[in-house]
Tab-separated table of C-alpha atoms and ligand atoms in Angstrom:
chain	number	residue	atom	x	y	z
A	1	MET	CA	61.035	237.492	83.204
A	2	SER	CA	62.385	241.018	84.003
A	3	ARG	CA	65.369	241.849	86.223
A	4	THR	CA	63.378	242.955	88.722
A	5	ALA	CA	60.831	240.178	88.865
A	6	LEU	CA	63.808	237.730	89.123
A	7	LEU	CA	65.460	239.846	91.878
A	8	ILE	CA	62.027	239.474	93.783
A	9	ALA	CA	61.802	235.948	93.059
A	10	GLY	CA	65.137	235.446	94.572
A	11	LEU	CA	64.367	237.403	97.651
A	12	LEU	CA	60.966	235.280	98.116
A	13	ALA	CA	62.908	232.211	97.788
A	14	ALA	CA	65.643	233.133	100.222
A	15	PRO	CA	63.429	232.347	103.320
A	16	PHE	CA	62.672	228.722	102.181
A	17	LEU	CA	66.443	228.393	101.514
A	18	LEU	CA	67.173	229.541	105.200
A	19	ALA	CA	64.141	227.235	106.664
A	20	GLY	CA	65.602	224.498	104.743
A	21	CYS	CA	68.715	224.607	106.622
A	22	GLY	CA	67.345	224.452	110.015
A	23	ASP	CA	65.233	220.941	109.802
A	24	ASP	CA	66.011	217.767	108.097
A	25	GLU	CA	62.862	217.540	106.112
A	26	PRO	CA	64.052	217.232	102.451
A	27	THR	CA	62.547	219.836	100.045
A	28	LEU	CA	61.265	219.033	96.450
A	29	VAL	CA	63.171	221.639	93.975
A	30	ILE	CA	61.203	222.643	91.165
A	31	TYR	CA	62.593	224.770	88.340
A	32	ASN	CA	59.430	226.527	86.934
A	33	GLY	CA	59.272	227.991	83.669
A	34	GLN	CA	55.452	228.241	84.031
A	35	HIS	CA	53.474	231.643	85.219
A	36	GLU	CA	54.992	231.917	88.854
A	37	GLN	CA	51.599	232.697	90.393
A	38	LEU	CA	50.121	229.603	88.896
A	39	LEU	CA	52.546	227.349	91.025
A	40	ASP	CA	52.134	229.793	93.885
A	41	GLU	CA	48.353	228.863	93.878
A	42	LEU	CA	49.081	225.212	93.046
A	43	ALA	CA	52.114	224.168	95.471
A	44	PRO	CA	50.707	224.579	98.751
A	45	THR	CA	47.771	222.208	97.890
A	46	PHE	CA	50.241	219.674	96.979
A	47	THR	CA	52.128	220.281	100.259
A	48	ASP	CA	49.087	220.227	102.231
A	49	GLU	CA	48.185	216.760	100.521
A	50	THR	CA	51.439	215.019	100.922
A	51	GLY	CA	53.592	216.705	103.483
A	52	ILE	CA	56.418	217.026	100.872
A	53	LYS	CA	57.870	220.829	101.176
A	54	VAL	CA	58.484	222.218	97.802
A	55	GLU	CA	60.927	225.079	96.667
A	56	ILE	CA	60.059	226.837	93.368
A	57	ARG	CA	62.853	228.654	91.607
A	58	SER	CA	61.126	230.404	88.679
A	59	GLY	CA	62.557	231.507	85.447
A	60	ASP	CA	61.738	231.507	81.637
A	61	ASP	CA	61.652	228.285	79.790
A	62	LEU	CA	65.081	228.604	77.733
A	63	GLY	CA	67.071	230.363	80.752
A	64	LEU	CA	65.982	227.164	82.931
A	65	SER	CA	66.538	224.543	80.100
A	66	ASN	CA	69.950	225.823	79.466
A	67	GLN	CA	70.837	225.884	82.826
A	68	LEU	CA	69.781	222.306	83.432
A	69	VAL	CA	71.787	221.252	80.503
A	70	GLN	CA	74.757	223.040	81.858
A	71	GLU	CA	74.388	221.725	85.478
A	72	GLY	CA	73.828	218.212	83.950
A	73	SER	CA	73.775	215.370	86.640
A	74	LYS	CA	74.778	218.136	89.444
A	75	SER	CA	71.501	220.087	89.292
A	76	PRO	CA	69.609	220.649	92.457
A	77	ALA	CA	66.424	220.640	90.535
A	78	ASP	CA	63.977	217.352	91.026
A	79	VAL	CA	61.068	218.570	88.897
A	80	PHE	CA	61.173	220.839	85.495
A	81	LEU	CA	58.062	222.683	84.468
A	82	THR	CA	57.959	224.585	81.418
A	83	GLU	CA	55.564	227.254	80.118
A	84	ASN	CA	55.902	225.684	76.567
A	85	SER	CA	57.145	222.305	75.379
A	86	PRO	CA	60.351	223.297	73.412
A	87	ALA	CA	62.596	223.690	76.240
A	88	MET	CA	61.376	220.388	77.816
A	89	ALA	CA	62.058	218.847	74.315
A	90	GLN	CA	65.810	220.539	74.735
A	91	VAL	CA	66.419	218.738	78.274
A	92	GLU	CA	64.819	215.568	77.057
A	93	GLN	CA	67.029	215.445	74.125
A	94	ALA	CA	69.932	215.999	76.386
A	95	GLY	CA	68.984	212.820	78.305
A	96	LEU	CA	68.464	214.321	81.743
A	97	LEU	CA	65.074	212.990	82.270
A	98	GLN	CA	63.661	210.243	84.012
A	99	LYS	CA	60.922	207.909	82.321
A	100	LEU	CA	57.570	208.597	84.102
A	101	PRO	CA	55.625	205.428	85.384
A	102	GLN	CA	52.526	204.876	83.285
A	103	ASP	CA	50.018	205.980	85.895
A	104	VAL	CA	51.275	209.270	86.186
A	105	VAL	CA	50.914	210.101	82.492
A	106	SER	CA	48.150	208.037	81.659
A	107	PRO	CA	45.524	210.918	82.746
A	108	ILE	CA	46.733	212.974	79.981
A	109	PRO	CA	45.513	212.309	76.228
A	110	ALA	CA	48.480	210.686	74.185
A	111	PRO	CA	48.795	213.771	71.611
A	112	TYR	CA	49.817	215.892	74.623
A	113	ARG	CA	52.758	213.915	75.880
A	114	PRO	CA	55.425	212.165	74.206
A	115	ALA	CA	54.949	208.390	73.444
A	116	GLY	CA	58.407	207.525	75.450
A	117	ARG	CA	57.033	208.950	78.958
A	118	SER	CA	60.221	211.272	79.661
A	119	TRP	CA	57.749	214.003	80.355
A	120	THR	CA	54.219	214.838	80.298
A	121	GLY	CA	52.073	218.033	79.362
A	122	PHE	CA	49.708	219.229	82.252
A	123	VAL	CA	47.793	222.120	80.741
A	124	ALA	CA	47.309	223.619	77.338
A	125	ARG	CA	47.266	227.319	75.796
A	126	SER	CA	45.611	228.142	72.395
A	127	THR	CA	47.381	230.553	69.989
A	128	VAL	CA	44.966	233.149	69.134
A	129	LEU	CA	44.700	236.831	67.386
A	130	VAL	CA	43.432	239.350	69.367
A	131	TYR	CA	42.149	242.186	67.320
A	132	ASN	CA	40.817	245.603	68.052
A	133	LYS	CA	36.913	245.681	67.312
A	134	ALA	CA	37.081	249.242	66.226
A	135	GLU	CA	39.893	248.982	63.678
A	136	ILE	CA	39.173	245.479	62.221
A	137	LYS	CA	35.718	243.855	61.013
A	138	PRO	CA	35.382	240.116	61.531
A	139	SER	CA	35.425	239.872	57.728
A	140	GLN	CA	38.650	241.387	57.561
A	141	LEU	CA	40.477	238.720	59.677
A	142	PRO	CA	42.957	236.323	58.110
A	143	THR	CA	42.142	232.780	57.257
A	144	SER	CA	45.730	231.666	58.214
A	145	LEU	CA	48.268	232.850	60.616
A	146	LEU	CA	50.525	232.816	57.406
A	147	ASP	CA	48.510	235.534	55.838
A	148	LEU	CA	50.030	237.829	58.399
A	149	ALA	CA	53.158	238.081	56.447
A	150	ASP	CA	51.333	239.362	53.506
A	151	PRO	CA	51.969	243.140	52.587
A	152	GLU	CA	48.281	244.226	53.255
A	153	TRP	CA	49.246	243.753	57.154
A	154	LYS	CA	51.859	245.976	57.244
A	155	GLY	CA	51.812	248.487	60.366
A	156	LYS	CA	49.176	246.423	61.951
A	157	ILE	CA	50.624	243.517	63.803
A	158	SER	CA	52.238	243.186	67.135
A	159	PHE	CA	53.513	240.256	68.828
A	160	SER	CA	56.565	239.345	71.402
A	161	PRO	CA	59.142	237.396	69.816
A	162	THR	CA	61.324	237.297	73.026
A	163	GLY	CA	58.945	234.972	75.011
A	164	ALA	CA	58.528	231.362	75.147
A	165	ASP	CA	55.047	231.683	74.005
A	166	PHE	CA	55.682	233.302	70.725
A	167	GLN	CA	58.722	230.912	70.240
A	168	ALA	CA	56.590	227.693	70.839
A	169	ILE	CA	54.145	229.339	67.878
A	170	VAL	CA	57.452	229.422	65.821
A	171	ALA	CA	58.406	225.915	66.861
A	172	ALA	CA	55.002	224.578	65.662
A	173	MET	CA	55.459	226.381	62.296
A	174	ILE	CA	58.511	224.721	61.488
A	175	ASP	CA	57.080	221.361	62.423
A	176	LEU	CA	53.933	222.203	60.206
A	177	GLU	CA	55.366	224.192	57.249
A	178	GLY	CA	59.215	223.412	57.307
A	179	GLU	CA	62.093	225.707	57.945
A	180	ALA	CA	62.415	227.754	54.954
A	181	ALA	CA	58.625	228.566	54.921
A	182	THR	CA	58.877	229.418	58.486
A	183	LYS	CA	61.889	231.782	57.768
A	184	THR	CA	59.886	233.638	55.025
A	185	TRP	CA	56.972	233.737	57.189
A	186	LEU	CA	59.070	235.427	59.987
A	187	GLU	CA	60.734	237.889	57.636
A	188	GLY	CA	57.177	239.051	56.637
A	189	LEU	CA	56.243	239.537	60.144
A	190	LYS	CA	59.426	241.462	60.640
A	191	ALA	CA	58.325	243.898	57.745
A	192	ASN	CA	54.740	244.029	59.062
A	193	GLY	CA	54.974	244.175	62.773
A	194	THR	CA	55.799	245.892	65.944
A	195	THR	CA	57.458	243.822	68.698
A	196	TYR	CA	56.830	244.263	72.421
A	197	ASP	CA	58.635	242.291	75.415
A	198	GLY	CA	55.609	240.459	76.841
A	199	ASN	CA	51.986	239.338	75.727
A	200	ASN	CA	50.394	241.545	78.113
A	201	VAL	CA	51.844	244.557	76.337
A	202	VAL	CA	50.455	243.144	73.106
A	203	LEU	CA	47.219	243.003	74.587
A	204	GLU	CA	47.106	246.711	75.771
A	205	GLU	CA	48.652	247.957	72.445
A	206	VAL	CA	45.494	246.240	70.593
A	207	ASN	CA	43.072	247.476	73.172
A	208	SER	CA	44.292	251.070	72.854
A	209	GLY	CA	44.265	250.737	68.957
A	210	GLU	CA	47.950	251.271	68.567
A	211	SER	CA	47.894	247.992	66.803
A	212	GLU	CA	45.192	246.404	64.936
A	213	VAL	CA	45.885	242.791	65.823
A	214	GLY	CA	48.254	241.114	67.999
A	215	ILE	CA	49.423	237.396	68.151
A	216	ILE	CA	49.031	235.891	71.923
A	217	TYR	CA	47.868	232.979	73.798
A	218	HIS	CA	43.936	232.932	74.794
A	219	TYR	CA	44.575	233.284	78.432
A	220	TYR	CA	45.840	236.909	78.389
A	221	TRP	CA	42.572	238.260	77.014
A	222	TYR	CA	40.371	235.863	79.140
A	223	ARG	CA	42.081	236.811	82.398
A	224	ASP	CA	42.206	240.559	81.731
A	225	GLN	CA	38.256	240.055	81.150
A	226	ALA	CA	37.871	238.287	84.341
A	227	GLU	CA	39.909	240.922	86.515
A	228	SER	CA	38.534	244.383	85.008
A	229	GLY	CA	38.520	244.342	81.153
A	230	ASP	CA	40.670	247.449	81.189
A	231	ASN	CA	43.190	246.127	78.745
A	232	SER	CA	40.659	243.982	76.650
A	233	ASP	CA	37.239	245.601	76.509
A	234	ASN	CA	38.065	247.071	73.241
A	235	SER	CA	39.089	243.891	71.464
A	236	ALA	CA	37.880	240.277	70.915
A	237	LEU	CA	39.535	237.003	70.247
A	238	TYR	CA	39.723	235.105	66.973
A	239	PHE	CA	40.373	231.536	66.768
A	240	PHE	CA	41.876	230.343	63.607
A	241	GLY	CA	40.521	226.588	63.831
A	242	HIS	CA	40.679	224.547	60.683
A	243	GLN	CA	44.174	222.831	61.871
A	244	ASP	CA	45.648	226.191	60.772
A	245	PRO	CA	49.213	226.832	62.297
A	246	GLY	CA	47.491	229.803	64.082
A	247	ALA	CA	45.132	227.168	65.977
A	248	PHE	CA	48.274	225.708	67.485
A	249	VAL	CA	47.776	224.343	70.930
A	250	SER	CA	50.997	224.404	73.092
A	251	VAL	CA	51.338	222.502	76.265
A	252	SER	CA	53.014	223.186	79.517
A	253	GLY	CA	55.488	220.265	80.501
A	254	ALA	CA	56.363	218.590	83.523
A	255	GLY	CA	59.175	216.068	83.856
A	256	VAL	CA	61.532	214.510	86.612
A	257	LEU	CA	65.166	215.089	86.333
A	258	ALA	CA	67.261	211.527	85.963
A	259	SER	CA	69.729	213.157	88.704
A	260	SER	CA	67.046	213.939	91.410
A	261	ASP	CA	67.675	212.230	94.792
A	262	MET	CA	63.809	212.685	95.365
A	263	LYS	CA	62.437	210.861	92.535
A	264	SER	CA	59.532	209.299	94.190
A	265	GLU	CA	58.224	212.572	95.538
A	266	ALA	CA	58.925	214.454	92.349
A	267	GLU	CA	56.702	211.910	90.669
A	268	GLN	CA	54.109	212.484	93.065
A	269	PHE	CA	54.143	216.048	92.244
A	270	VAL	CA	54.058	215.397	88.662
A	271	SER	CA	51.070	212.901	89.402
A	272	PHE	CA	49.011	215.666	91.301
A	273	LEU	CA	49.334	217.982	88.362
A	274	THR	CA	47.983	215.204	86.020
A	275	HIS	CA	45.187	213.707	87.971
A	276	GLU	CA	41.764	215.175	88.814
A	277	GLU	CA	42.563	217.065	91.937
A	278	GLY	CA	45.764	218.950	90.623
A	279	GLN	CA	43.678	219.326	87.260
A	280	GLN	CA	40.875	220.751	89.220
A	281	ALA	CA	42.973	223.325	91.159
A	282	LEU	CA	44.638	224.580	87.634
A	283	ALA	CA	41.036	225.046	86.396
A	284	ASP	CA	39.743	226.746	89.346
A	285	SER	CA	42.899	228.893	89.487
A	286	TYR	CA	43.660	232.397	88.019
A	287	ALA	CA	45.280	230.796	84.974
A	288	LEU	CA	42.505	230.268	82.477
A	289	GLU	CA	45.025	227.873	80.765
A	290	TYR	CA	43.235	224.406	79.434
A	291	PRO	CA	43.260	221.260	81.702
A	292	LEU	CA	44.288	218.380	79.758
A	293	ASN	CA	42.741	215.680	81.970
A	294	PRO	CA	39.516	215.206	80.273
A	295	ALA	CA	37.700	214.901	83.384
A	296	VAL	CA	38.411	218.336	84.128
A	297	HIS	CA	36.774	221.558	82.162
A	298	LEU	CA	37.373	225.366	82.146
A	299	ALA	CA	34.112	227.117	83.020
A	300	PRO	CA	32.593	229.504	80.052
A	301	PRO	CA	33.240	232.075	78.903
A	302	VAL	CA	36.604	230.354	77.726
A	303	LYS	CA	36.123	228.743	74.424
A	304	PRO	CA	35.629	224.953	74.902
A	305	PHE	CA	39.042	223.023	74.533
A	306	ASP	CA	37.242	220.366	72.258
A	307	SER	CA	36.455	223.204	69.987
A	308	LEU	CA	39.881	224.480	68.734
A	309	GLN	CA	40.467	222.271	65.944
A	310	PRO	CA	44.466	222.537	66.549
A	311	PRO	CA	46.922	221.109	63.977
A	312	LYS	CA	48.590	217.811	64.671
A	313	VAL	CA	51.962	218.456	66.376
A	314	ASN	CA	54.516	215.845	67.502
A	315	VAL	CA	55.239	217.672	71.283
A	316	SER	CA	58.755	215.996	71.361
A	317	ASP	CA	59.507	217.450	67.779
A	318	LEU	CA	59.231	221.165	68.703
A	319	ASP	CA	63.004	222.232	68.768
A	320	ALA	CA	64.082	225.174	70.683
A	321	THR	CA	67.549	225.486	69.319
A	322	LEU	CA	66.047	225.784	65.787
A	323	VAL	CA	63.486	228.698	66.841
A	324	VAL	CA	66.593	230.663	68.438
A	325	ASP	CA	68.369	230.007	65.478
A	326	LEU	CA	65.829	231.462	63.007
A	327	LEU	CA	64.821	234.307	65.292
A	328	THR	CA	68.325	235.487	65.470
A	329	GLN	CA	68.805	235.126	61.700
A	330	VAL	CA	65.677	237.298	61.099
A	331	GLY	CA	66.843	239.796	63.770
A	332	PHE	CA	64.167	239.413	66.365
A	333	LEU	CA	66.765	238.079	69.005
B	1	FE2	FE1	52.281	233.086	78.857
């Protein structure tokens, strides 16, 4: 998130804080790494249903996970929501999460939550390659995300290594291919690519023809199509499939802090996110991210979730620290 956006988020949060002082109603504090707009759409539905007030403090995944680790048992946070799972795994490994009840996590299929119930996925995003239709023919598209490190892609790729989305893809690559192969791949990308701050910028650069292909998540393109097509009409999405690292499906995580003094309400919030009503609200929102509850589906034209053929990744194994180390070594951070 930009400095300005943080400032605005802070100003928006201020009235909540003031309102909270005036009455005795306890307020659930949510540290939110997911896109802010999604929570702005979902949280009022939860409050209407339950009467539980929420205060959303948004930031980026690693900023918030580092803050939680620093705050430890003194954290004011009750719920932690991440955009991608590596930041959640970091907080899990620090022992800061409360084990969730079975009925809170059971609506979510097992591959999208850790077996120990320390947190759960609640929405998913697919890695994709966006390509400029005038510059690249479908027959020229790579078989694997790994191929983009080859010299033939020099000067043609763009991506956003400072964002939690790209960092989750790197975490999956480490899990699937190992640290050494991931470093080699990143060095190839460094030699071939142009980096931008944010996936929306990558989308724009590919659409304008500045870049031939870009590594993003599916929803950036679909959202732009749903809004105007201004930044996506000249481009198309390529889904790698075949369990390729490029078909990695990343989950946004939800967890309850062990230090929370509102654990029951915090569990209700996570339960809202995993059960049909919250999942339907997710599906109906602007987000176009995949609901994980099998009872709920995104409407076309979004490529169906069960057709993605993602590689098998253990969500708890995705390591944020290792990703930051590698990106720093290669010179992206
Ligand atoms: Fe994103």
